[in-house]
Amino acid sequence: MRASNLLALAFALINPLALAAKLTQVPSGWDNPTKLAFYIYVPDKLAAKPPVIMVPHPCGGGAQDTFSRVATGLPTQADKLGFILIFPQTPNTCWDCSSSKSLKHNGGGDTQGMVNMVKYTLEKYAGDASRVFVTGSSSGGMATNALIATYPDVFAAGASFSGAPAFACWNGAGLPTGTDPGCQTNKKPTGQKWGELAVSAYPTFNGTRPAMQIWHGTTDNVVTYGYLADQLAQWSNVLGIPFSKNETGDPETAYTKMVYGDGTRLVGYSVQGVGHIVPFHEKQVLQFFGLL
């Protein structure tokens, strides 16, 4: 064996991540109605029928930044567990979570473009269509909420960080520079009305709705903390699961876990003194997804 190859092997043995896969772009081969960019992380060793996790970026971010700085623990876990990560990227500053195209099943908006990435990935890598998930922060958290509502037939669960407005809160407002008045006033919809809005995204769906995990900081001055209650009320209504208890100090000091039912289908996390964005907690997310 050549000396250079011996050195490379020695480095790989010292640093297992040296053999990790790379984030790569998929330039074509999928229907792309809103001209999104599609980046994918495929571990060197895939699980049999690998699960798929989509990770939309925050406003002003991108696929590479989210891969390396926002959801930093996911690639390492993907290497260990053999699941695939999709990092979509919009040419706009933020994800479209307000137009009728993105708020309707097969409406031709960003949500449909992202789902087409999932379908491409499942087919190409023989993925497990029953284990498709989505998690994102800020605008990526809002996109998570939109995807869960519009494509309950695709996603098994979602985890939203600091993106708490209820689904359809910004209906017709344009990208999040303004809001629908119903989100801001004392005349906000009830939990039942929020639930009806979520169901209306795909009214003919009659299967099991995705599970939802929601994280938000109490001092968030970008996405108002009060929205957390709206989103929990929405998914509590959709899933038919009432609030059961609070668990303080979970997963760490300053966090309060709000449990609905037995906690397997809906949980919220209120984080005292934390602003925008709540740090990503890959262990709790992957446990909720049933991957750990």
PDB file of C-alpha atoms in Angstrom:
ATOM      1  CA  MET A   1       0.000   0.000   0.000  1.00  0.00           C
ATOM      2  CA  ARG A   2       1.293   3.452  -0.887  1.00  0.00           C
ATOM      3  CA  ALA A   3       2.326   5.776   1.962  1.00  0.00           C
ATOM      4  CA  SER A   4      -0.369   8.301   1.035  1.00  0.00           C
ATOM      5  CA  ASN A   5      -3.055   5.630   1.276  1.00  0.00           C
ATOM      6  CA  LEU A   6      -1.708   4.501   4.645  1.00  0.00           C
ATOM      7  CA  LEU A   7      -1.897   8.073   5.924  1.00  0.00           C
ATOM      8  CA  ALA A   8      -5.452   8.443   4.684  1.00  0.00           C
ATOM      9  CA  LEU A   9      -6.460   5.184   6.361  1.00  0.00           C
ATOM     10  CA  ALA A  10      -4.794   6.183   9.616  1.00  0.00           C
ATOM     11  CA  PHE A  11      -6.586   9.553   9.595  1.00  0.00           C
ATOM     12  CA  ALA A  12      -9.919   7.856   8.954  1.00  0.00           C
ATOM     13  CA  LEU A  13      -9.379   5.500  11.882  1.00  0.00           C
ATOM     14  CA  ILE A  14      -8.578   8.427  14.179  1.00  0.00           C
ATOM     15  CA  ASN A  15     -11.408  10.570  12.807  1.00  0.00           C
ATOM     16  CA  PRO A  16     -14.446   8.434  11.814  1.00  0.00           C
ATOM     17  CA  LEU A  17     -16.201  11.496  10.362  1.00  0.00           C
ATOM     18  CA  ALA A  18     -13.521  11.653   7.651  1.00  0.00           C
ATOM     19  CA  LEU A  19     -15.497   9.019   5.750  1.00  0.00           C
ATOM     20  CA  ALA A  20     -18.836  10.774   6.168  1.00  0.00           C
ATOM     21  CA  ALA A  21     -20.905  11.572   3.107  1.00  0.00           C
ATOM     22  CA  LYS A  22     -21.167  15.048   1.599  1.00  0.00           C
ATOM     23  CA  LEU A  23     -24.070  17.414   1.147  1.00  0.00           C
ATOM     24  CA  THR A  24     -24.739  17.371  -2.587  1.00  0.00           C
ATOM     25  CA  GLN A  25     -27.170  19.108  -4.915  1.00  0.00           C
ATOM     26  CA  VAL A  26     -29.764  17.275  -6.992  1.00  0.00           C
ATOM     27  CA  PRO A  27     -30.067  19.484 -10.090  1.00  0.00           C
ATOM     28  CA  SER A  28     -32.967  17.792 -11.867  1.00  0.00           C
ATOM     29  CA  GLY A  29     -35.250  14.779 -12.088  1.00  0.00           C
ATOM     30  CA  TRP A  30     -38.095  16.088  -9.926  1.00  0.00           C
ATOM     31  CA  ASP A  31     -41.003  18.449 -10.514  1.00  0.00           C
ATOM     32  CA  ASN A  32     -40.070  21.909  -9.231  1.00  0.00           C
ATOM     33  CA  PRO A  33     -42.937  24.439  -9.535  1.00  0.00           C
ATOM     34  CA  THR A  34     -41.261  27.275  -7.572  1.00  0.00           C
ATOM     35  CA  LYS A  35     -37.621  26.840  -8.650  1.00  0.00           C
ATOM     36  CA  LEU A  36     -36.303  25.519  -5.358  1.00  0.00           C
ATOM     37  CA  ALA A  37     -32.822  24.072  -4.906  1.00  0.00           C
ATOM     38  CA  PHE A  38     -32.578  20.487  -3.654  1.00  0.00           C
ATOM     39  CA  TYR A  39     -29.637  19.348  -1.495  1.00  0.00           C
ATOM     40  CA  ILE A  40     -29.357  15.867  -0.035  1.00  0.00           C
ATOM     41  CA  TYR A  41     -27.206  14.061   2.511  1.00  0.00           C
ATOM     42  CA  VAL A  42     -26.988  10.314   1.930  1.00  0.00           C
ATOM     43  CA  PRO A  43     -24.847   8.435   4.476  1.00  0.00           C
ATOM     44  CA  ASP A  44     -22.215   6.026   3.215  1.00  0.00           C
ATOM     45  CA  LYS A  45     -24.118   3.213   4.939  1.00  0.00           C
ATOM     46  CA  LEU A  46     -27.897   3.390   4.574  1.00  0.00           C
ATOM     47  CA  ALA A  47     -30.420   1.557   6.687  1.00  0.00           C
ATOM     48  CA  ALA A  48     -32.638  -0.955   4.953  1.00  0.00           C
ATOM     49  CA  LYS A  49     -35.566   1.140   3.668  1.00  0.00           C
ATOM     50  CA  PRO A  50     -34.035   4.328   5.079  1.00  0.00           C
ATOM     51  CA  PRO A  51     -36.201   6.962   6.776  1.00  0.00           C
ATOM     52  CA  VAL A  52     -36.119  10.483   5.300  1.00  0.00           C
ATOM     53  CA  ILE A  53     -35.984  13.795   7.192  1.00  0.00           C
ATOM     54  CA  MET A  54     -36.541  17.136   5.453  1.00  0.00           C
ATOM     55  CA  VAL A  55     -34.898  20.219   7.031  1.00  0.00           C
ATOM     56  CA  PRO A  56     -36.089  23.564   5.568  1.00  0.00           C
ATOM     57  CA  HIS A  57     -33.885  26.561   6.427  1.00  0.00           C
ATOM     58  CA  PRO A  58     -34.690  29.784   8.362  1.00  0.00           C
ATOM     59  CA  CYS A  59     -35.293  33.135   6.634  1.00  0.00           C
ATOM     60  CA  GLY A  60     -32.115  34.345   4.983  1.00  0.00           C
ATOM     61  CA  GLY A  61     -30.451  30.982   5.421  1.00  0.00           C
ATOM     62  CA  GLY A  62     -29.718  28.192   3.013  1.00  0.00           C
ATOM     63  CA  ALA A  63     -29.160  24.479   2.747  1.00  0.00           C
ATOM     64  CA  GLN A  64     -25.435  24.517   3.539  1.00  0.00           C
ATOM     65  CA  ASP A  65     -25.819  26.884   6.480  1.00  0.00           C
ATOM     66  CA  THR A  66     -28.624  24.779   7.954  1.00  0.00           C
ATOM     67  CA  PHE A  67     -26.585  21.627   7.424  1.00  0.00           C
ATOM     68  CA  SER A  68     -23.484  23.005   9.152  1.00  0.00           C
ATOM     69  CA  ARG A  69     -24.826  25.446  11.772  1.00  0.00           C
ATOM     70  CA  VAL A  70     -28.552  25.034  12.529  1.00  0.00           C
ATOM     71  CA  ALA A  71     -29.341  21.311  12.582  1.00  0.00           C
ATOM     72  CA  THR A  72     -25.756  20.357  13.330  1.00  0.00           C
ATOM     73  CA  GLY A  73     -26.416  17.054  15.101  1.00  0.00           C
ATOM     74  CA  LEU A  74     -28.515  15.486  12.353  1.00  0.00           C
ATOM     75  CA  PRO A  75     -25.759  14.526   9.858  1.00  0.00           C
ATOM     76  CA  THR A  76     -23.840  12.666  12.592  1.00  0.00           C
ATOM     77  CA  GLN A  77     -27.016  10.831  13.597  1.00  0.00           C
ATOM     78  CA  ALA A  78     -27.726  10.080   9.930  1.00  0.00           C
ATOM     79  CA  ASP A  79     -24.295   8.442   9.704  1.00  0.00           C
ATOM     80  CA  LYS A  80     -25.050   6.338  12.784  1.00  0.00           C
ATOM     81  CA  LEU A  81     -28.636   5.383  11.973  1.00  0.00           C
ATOM     82  CA  GLY A  82     -28.618   5.359   8.170  1.00  0.00           C
ATOM     83  CA  PHE A  83     -31.406   7.838   7.425  1.00  0.00           C
ATOM     84  CA  ILE A  84     -31.380  10.404   4.592  1.00  0.00           C
ATOM     85  CA  LEU A  85     -31.524  14.181   5.049  1.00  0.00           C
ATOM     86  CA  ILE A  86     -33.046  16.606   2.548  1.00  0.00           C
ATOM     87  CA  PHE A  87     -32.096  20.297   2.764  1.00  0.00           C
ATOM     88  CA  PRO A  88     -34.354  22.320   0.436  1.00  0.00           C
ATOM     89  CA  GLN A  89     -33.508  25.914  -0.431  1.00  0.00           C
ATOM     90  CA  THR A  90     -35.783  28.690  -1.679  1.00  0.00           C
ATOM     91  CA  PRO A  91     -34.580  31.477  -4.016  1.00  0.00           C
ATOM     92  CA  ASN A  92     -36.588  33.862  -1.814  1.00  0.00           C
ATOM     93  CA  THR A  93     -35.609  35.044   1.659  1.00  0.00           C
ATOM     94  CA  CYS A  94     -38.253  32.932   3.421  1.00  0.00           C
ATOM     95  CA  TRP A  95     -40.489  29.979   2.659  1.00  0.00           C
ATOM     96  CA  ASP A  96     -43.922  30.700   1.219  1.00  0.00           C
ATOM     97  CA  CYS A  97     -46.315  29.851   4.057  1.00  0.00           C
ATOM     98  CA  SER A  98     -49.021  32.304   3.050  1.00  0.00           C
ATOM     99  CA  SER A  99     -50.159  31.794  -0.552  1.00  0.00           C
ATOM    100  CA  SER A 100     -52.998  29.522  -1.590  1.00  0.00           C
ATOM    101  CA  LYS A 101     -50.490  27.547  -3.662  1.00  0.00           C
ATOM    102  CA  SER A 102     -48.498  26.529  -0.585  1.00  0.00           C
ATOM    103  CA  LEU A 103     -51.459  26.192   1.765  1.00  0.00           C
ATOM    104  CA  LYS A 104     -53.286  23.621  -0.372  1.00  0.00           C
ATOM    105  CA  HIS A 105     -52.476  20.012  -1.134  1.00  0.00           C
ATOM    106  CA  ASN A 106     -50.936  19.845  -4.623  1.00  0.00           C
ATOM    107  CA  GLY A 107     -51.398  23.607  -4.989  1.00  0.00           C
ATOM    108  CA  GLY A 108     -48.168  24.162  -6.939  1.00  0.00           C
ATOM    109  CA  GLY A 109     -46.338  26.124  -4.216  1.00  0.00           C
ATOM    110  CA  ASP A 110     -43.168  25.616  -2.176  1.00  0.00           C
ATOM    111  CA  THR A 111     -44.775  22.830  -0.166  1.00  0.00           C
ATOM    112  CA  GLN A 112     -45.437  20.780  -3.297  1.00  0.00           C
ATOM    113  CA  GLY A 113     -41.892  21.338  -4.550  1.00  0.00           C
ATOM    114  CA  MET A 114     -40.474  20.089  -1.242  1.00  0.00           C
ATOM    115  CA  VAL A 115     -42.744  17.042  -1.248  1.00  0.00           C
ATOM    116  CA  ASN A 116     -41.556  16.228  -4.765  1.00  0.00           C
ATOM    117  CA  MET A 117     -38.008  16.085  -3.352  1.00  0.00           C
ATOM    118  CA  VAL A 118     -39.227  13.522  -0.846  1.00  0.00           C
ATOM    119  CA  LYS A 119     -40.876  11.426  -3.544  1.00  0.00           C
ATOM    120  CA  TYR A 120     -37.701  11.508  -5.655  1.00  0.00           C
ATOM    121  CA  THR A 121     -35.634  10.414  -2.642  1.00  0.00           C
ATOM    122  CA  LEU A 122     -37.951   7.585  -1.643  1.00  0.00           C
ATOM    123  CA  GLU A 123     -37.896   6.173  -5.158  1.00  0.00           C
ATOM    124  CA  LYS A 124     -34.162   6.571  -5.802  1.00  0.00           C
ATOM    125  CA  TYR A 125     -33.008   5.129  -2.477  1.00  0.00           C
ATOM    126  CA  ALA A 126     -35.866   2.686  -1.766  1.00  0.00           C
ATOM    127  CA  GLY A 127     -36.808   4.727   1.282  1.00  0.00           C
ATOM    128  CA  ASP A 128     -39.469   3.982   3.863  1.00  0.00           C
ATOM    129  CA  ALA A 129     -42.540   6.026   2.915  1.00  0.00           C
ATOM    130  CA  SER A 130     -44.017   5.409   6.386  1.00  0.00           C
ATOM    131  CA  ARG A 131     -41.058   7.133   8.060  1.00  0.00           C
ATOM    132  CA  VAL A 132     -40.812  10.571   6.446  1.00  0.00           C
ATOM    133  CA  PHE A 133     -40.359  13.545   8.775  1.00  0.00           C
ATOM    134  CA  VAL A 134     -39.762  17.293   8.695  1.00  0.00           C
ATOM    135  CA  THR A 135     -38.100  19.697  11.127  1.00  0.00           C
ATOM    136  CA  GLY A 136     -37.034  23.309  10.765  1.00  0.00           C
ATOM    137  CA  SER A 137     -36.322  26.536  12.629  1.00  0.00           C
ATOM    138  CA  SER A 138     -37.967  29.971  12.219  1.00  0.00           C
ATOM    139  CA  SER A 139     -39.233  30.101   8.617  1.00  0.00           C
ATOM    140  CA  GLY A 140     -38.224  26.446   8.408  1.00  0.00           C
ATOM    141  CA  GLY A 141     -40.468  25.801  11.410  1.00  0.00           C
ATOM    142  CA  MET A 142     -43.324  27.562   9.649  1.00  0.00           C
ATOM    143  CA  ALA A 143     -42.661  25.446   6.561  1.00  0.00           C
ATOM    144  CA  THR A 144     -42.754  22.380   8.815  1.00  0.00           C
ATOM    145  CA  ASN A 145     -46.200  23.410   9.993  1.00  0.00           C
ATOM    146  CA  ALA A 146     -47.348  24.002   6.403  1.00  0.00           C
ATOM    147  CA  LEU A 147     -46.038  20.644   5.185  1.00  0.00           C
ATOM    148  CA  ILE A 148     -47.681  18.745   8.047  1.00  0.00           C
ATOM    149  CA  ALA A 149     -51.051  20.332   7.203  1.00  0.00           C
ATOM    150  CA  THR A 150     -50.902  20.096   3.415  1.00  0.00           C
ATOM    151  CA  TYR A 151     -49.295  16.665   3.111  1.00  0.00           C
ATOM    152  CA  PRO A 152     -50.487  14.458   5.992  1.00  0.00           C
ATOM    153  CA  ASP A 153     -50.255  11.585   3.514  1.00  0.00           C
ATOM    154  CA  VAL A 154     -46.477  12.083   3.195  1.00  0.00           C
ATOM    155  CA  PHE A 155     -45.165  13.036   6.657  1.00  0.00           C
ATOM    156  CA  ALA A 156     -45.426  10.913   9.793  1.00  0.00           C
ATOM    157  CA  ALA A 157     -44.372  13.717  12.163  1.00  0.00           C
ATOM    158  CA  GLY A 158     -42.877  17.191  12.346  1.00  0.00           C
ATOM    159  CA  ALA A 159     -40.851  19.276  14.805  1.00  0.00           C
ATOM    160  CA  SER A 160     -41.067  23.073  14.598  1.00  0.00           C
ATOM    161  CA  PHE A 161     -38.512  25.351  16.319  1.00  0.00           C
ATOM    162  CA  SER A 162     -39.416  29.023  16.824  1.00  0.00           C
ATOM    163  CA  GLY A 163     -41.875  29.033  13.946  1.00  0.00           C
ATOM    164  CA  ALA A 164     -45.043  28.846  15.975  1.00  0.00           C
ATOM    165  CA  PRO A 165     -47.846  30.701  14.122  1.00  0.00           C
ATOM    166  CA  ALA A 166     -50.732  28.320  13.527  1.00  0.00           C
ATOM    167  CA  PHE A 167     -51.168  26.985  10.006  1.00  0.00           C
ATOM    168  CA  ALA A 168     -52.902  29.583   7.751  1.00  0.00           C
ATOM    169  CA  CYS A 169     -52.184  32.386  10.232  1.00  0.00           C
ATOM    170  CA  TRP A 170     -50.483  34.335   7.442  1.00  0.00           C
ATOM    171  CA  ASN A 171     -52.907  33.344   4.709  1.00  0.00           C
ATOM    172  CA  GLY A 172     -52.749  35.999   2.001  1.00  0.00           C
ATOM    173  CA  ALA A 173     -50.205  38.169   3.831  1.00  0.00           C
ATOM    174  CA  GLY A 174     -47.293  37.580   1.478  1.00  0.00           C
ATOM    175  CA  LEU A 175     -43.947  36.434   2.840  1.00  0.00           C
ATOM    176  CA  PRO A 176     -43.699  37.123   6.581  1.00  0.00           C
ATOM    177  CA  THR A 177     -43.366  40.883   6.488  1.00  0.00           C
ATOM    178  CA  GLY A 178     -47.004  41.230   7.531  1.00  0.00           C
ATOM    179  CA  THR A 179     -49.708  39.074   9.029  1.00  0.00           C
ATOM    180  CA  ASP A 180     -53.346  38.300   8.658  1.00  0.00           C
ATOM    181  CA  PRO A 181     -55.154  40.532  11.207  1.00  0.00           C
ATOM    182  CA  GLY A 182     -56.694  37.454  12.794  1.00  0.00           C
ATOM    183  CA  CYS A 183     -53.282  36.475  14.121  1.00  0.00           C
ATOM    184  CA  GLN A 184     -52.713  39.752  15.922  1.00  0.00           C
ATOM    185  CA  THR A 185     -56.018  40.777  17.493  1.00  0.00           C
ATOM    186  CA  ASN A 186     -58.170  39.573  20.341  1.00  0.00           C
ATOM    187  CA  LYS A 187     -60.511  38.106  17.716  1.00  0.00           C
ATOM    188  CA  LYS A 188     -58.144  35.263  16.940  1.00  0.00           C
ATOM    189  CA  PRO A 189     -59.738  31.966  15.908  1.00  0.00           C
ATOM    190  CA  THR A 190     -60.515  29.354  18.528  1.00  0.00           C
ATOM    191  CA  GLY A 191     -58.725  26.028  18.643  1.00  0.00           C
ATOM    192  CA  GLN A 192     -61.585  24.490  16.678  1.00  0.00           C
ATOM    193  CA  LYS A 193     -61.335  27.135  13.953  1.00  0.00           C
ATOM    194  CA  TRP A 194     -57.562  26.732  13.763  1.00  0.00           C
ATOM    195  CA  GLY A 195     -58.127  23.002  13.425  1.00  0.00           C
ATOM    196  CA  GLU A 196     -60.631  23.493  10.621  1.00  0.00           C
ATOM    197  CA  LEU A 197     -58.114  25.657   8.751  1.00  0.00           C
ATOM    198  CA  ALA A 198     -55.479  22.931   8.982  1.00  0.00           C
ATOM    199  CA  VAL A 199     -57.880  20.221   7.825  1.00  0.00           C
ATOM    200  CA  SER A 200     -59.049  22.418   4.920  1.00  0.00           C
ATOM    201  CA  ALA A 201     -55.577  22.184   3.363  1.00  0.00           C
ATOM    202  CA  TYR A 202     -56.414  18.606   2.354  1.00  0.00           C
ATOM    203  CA  PRO A 203     -60.076  18.078   3.215  1.00  0.00           C
ATOM    204  CA  THR A 204     -60.449  14.658   1.592  1.00  0.00           C
ATOM    205  CA  PHE A 205     -57.610  13.076   3.586  1.00  0.00           C
ATOM    206  CA  ASN A 206     -58.957  10.377   5.916  1.00  0.00           C
ATOM    207  CA  GLY A 207     -55.799   8.728   7.249  1.00  0.00           C
ATOM    208  CA  THR A 208     -53.776   9.226  10.422  1.00  0.00           C
ATOM    209  CA  ARG A 209     -52.640  12.833  10.896  1.00  0.00           C
ATOM    210  CA  PRO A 210     -48.930  13.459  11.592  1.00  0.00           C
ATOM    211  CA  ALA A 211     -47.615  13.888  15.120  1.00  0.00           C
ATOM    212  CA  MET A 212     -46.294  17.338  16.053  1.00  0.00           C
ATOM    213  CA  GLN A 213     -43.569  18.700  18.342  1.00  0.00           C
ATOM    214  CA  ILE A 214     -43.322  22.490  18.859  1.00  0.00           C
ATOM    215  CA  TRP A 215     -40.524  24.532  20.530  1.00  0.00           C
ATOM    216  CA  HIS A 216     -40.612  28.254  21.348  1.00  0.00           C
ATOM    217  CA  GLY A 217     -38.718  30.741  23.530  1.00  0.00           C
ATOM    218  CA  THR A 218     -40.557  33.100  25.878  1.00  0.00           C
ATOM    219  CA  THR A 219     -38.458  36.143  24.870  1.00  0.00           C
ATOM    220  CA  ASP A 220     -38.654  35.616  21.109  1.00  0.00           C
ATOM    221  CA  ASN A 221     -39.059  39.095  19.576  1.00  0.00           C
ATOM    222  CA  VAL A 222     -39.149  37.852  15.976  1.00  0.00           C
ATOM    223  CA  VAL A 223     -41.970  35.300  16.090  1.00  0.00           C
ATOM    224  CA  THR A 224     -44.257  36.193  18.988  1.00  0.00           C
ATOM    225  CA  TYR A 225     -44.248  33.685  21.851  1.00  0.00           C
ATOM    226  CA  GLY A 226     -48.036  33.902  22.130  1.00  0.00           C
ATOM    227  CA  TYR A 227     -48.322  32.074  18.815  1.00  0.00           C
ATOM    228  CA  LEU A 228     -47.206  28.885  20.560  1.00  0.00           C
ATOM    229  CA  ALA A 229     -50.586  28.549  22.260  1.00  0.00           C
ATOM    230  CA  ASP A 230     -52.376  28.982  18.921  1.00  0.00           C
ATOM    231  CA  GLN A 231     -50.366  26.253  17.252  1.00  0.00           C
ATOM    232  CA  LEU A 232     -50.805  23.837  20.155  1.00  0.00           C
ATOM    233  CA  ALA A 233     -54.542  24.569  20.155  1.00  0.00           C
ATOM    234  CA  GLN A 234     -54.651  23.903  16.415  1.00  0.00           C
ATOM    235  CA  TRP A 235     -52.966  20.513  16.524  1.00  0.00           C
ATOM    236  CA  SER A 236     -54.749  19.512  19.723  1.00  0.00           C
ATOM    237  CA  ASN A 237     -57.989  20.008  17.818  1.00  0.00           C
ATOM    238  CA  VAL A 238     -56.807  18.294  14.628  1.00  0.00           C
ATOM    239  CA  LEU A 239     -55.451  15.269  16.477  1.00  0.00           C
ATOM    240  CA  GLY A 240     -58.246  15.158  19.039  1.00  0.00           C
ATOM    241  CA  ILE A 241     -55.739  15.072  21.904  1.00  0.00           C
ATOM    242  CA  PRO A 242     -56.285  17.253  25.003  1.00  0.00           C
ATOM    243  CA  PHE A 243     -53.586  18.764  27.209  1.00  0.00           C
ATOM    244  CA  SER A 244     -52.590  16.452  30.068  1.00  0.00           C
ATOM    245  CA  LYS A 245     -49.678  17.930  32.067  1.00  0.00           C
ATOM    246  CA  ASN A 246     -46.563  20.105  32.253  1.00  0.00           C
ATOM    247  CA  GLU A 247     -43.130  18.658  33.015  1.00  0.00           C
ATOM    248  CA  THR A 248     -40.652  21.299  34.188  1.00  0.00           C
ATOM    249  CA  GLY A 249     -36.931  20.946  33.575  1.00  0.00           C
ATOM    250  CA  ASP A 250     -37.395  18.680  30.575  1.00  0.00           C
ATOM    251  CA  PRO A 251     -35.093  18.297  28.694  1.00  0.00           C
ATOM    252  CA  GLU A 252     -33.052  20.750  30.799  1.00  0.00           C
ATOM    253  CA  THR A 253     -33.358  23.746  33.116  1.00  0.00           C
ATOM    254  CA  ALA A 254     -35.568  26.590  31.762  1.00  0.00           C
ATOM    255  CA  TYR A 255     -37.546  24.172  29.562  1.00  0.00           C
ATOM    256  CA  THR A 256     -41.139  23.175  30.262  1.00  0.00           C
ATOM    257  CA  LYS A 257     -42.547  20.252  28.307  1.00  0.00           C
ATOM    258  CA  MET A 258     -46.271  20.549  27.640  1.00  0.00           C
ATOM    259  CA  VAL A 259     -47.681  17.073  27.175  1.00  0.00           C
ATOM    260  CA  TYR A 260     -50.880  16.303  25.262  1.00  0.00           C
ATOM    261  CA  GLY A 261     -52.369  12.870  25.749  1.00  0.00           C
ATOM    262  CA  ASP A 262     -49.523  10.452  26.429  1.00  0.00           C
ATOM    263  CA  GLY A 263     -46.971  12.687  24.689  1.00  0.00           C
ATOM    264  CA  THR A 264     -46.434  10.476  21.657  1.00  0.00           C
ATOM    265  CA  ARG A 265     -48.519  12.570  19.250  1.00  0.00           C
ATOM    266  CA  LEU A 266     -48.301  16.182  20.443  1.00  0.00           C
ATOM    267  CA  VAL A 267     -45.873  18.001  22.733  1.00  0.00           C
ATOM    268  CA  GLY A 268     -44.796  21.598  23.151  1.00  0.00           C
ATOM    269  CA  TYR A 269     -41.678  23.070  24.741  1.00  0.00           C
ATOM    270  CA  SER A 270     -41.736  26.521  26.329  1.00  0.00           C
ATOM    271  CA  VAL A 271     -38.210  27.828  26.945  1.00  0.00           C
ATOM    272  CA  GLN A 272     -37.878  30.513  29.617  1.00  0.00           C
ATOM    273  CA  GLY A 273     -35.615  33.441  28.715  1.00  0.00           C
ATOM    274  CA  VAL A 274     -34.685  32.136  25.264  1.00  0.00           C
ATOM    275  CA  GLY A 275     -35.256  34.299  22.205  1.00  0.00           C
ATOM    276  CA  HIS A 276     -35.096  33.523  18.521  1.00  0.00           C
ATOM    277  CA  ILE A 277     -34.082  30.692  17.752  1.00  0.00           C
ATOM    278  CA  VAL A 278     -34.437  27.839  20.294  1.00  0.00           C
ATOM    279  CA  PRO A 279     -31.330  25.614  20.015  1.00  0.00           C
ATOM    280  CA  PHE A 280     -31.925  22.479  18.006  1.00  0.00           C
ATOM    281  CA  HIS A 281     -32.369  19.323  20.123  1.00  0.00           C
ATOM    282  CA  GLU A 282     -31.750  16.414  17.790  1.00  0.00           C
ATOM    283  CA  LYS A 283     -32.045  13.746  20.519  1.00  0.00           C
ATOM    284  CA  GLN A 284     -35.568  14.792  21.513  1.00  0.00           C
ATOM    285  CA  VAL A 285     -36.588  15.237  17.871  1.00  0.00           C
ATOM    286  CA  LEU A 286     -35.320  11.826  16.799  1.00  0.00           C
ATOM    287  CA  GLN A 287     -36.904  10.165  19.827  1.00  0.00           C
ATOM    288  CA  PHE A 288     -40.231  11.779  18.975  1.00  0.00           C
ATOM    289  CA  PHE A 289     -39.835  10.547  15.396  1.00  0.00           C
ATOM    290  CA  GLY A 290     -39.194   7.034  16.702  1.00  0.00           C
ATOM    291  CA  LEU A 291     -35.685   6.889  15.240  1.00  0.00           C
ATOM    292  CA  LEU A 292     -33.777   6.706  18.548  1.00  0.00           C
TER     293      LEU A 292
END
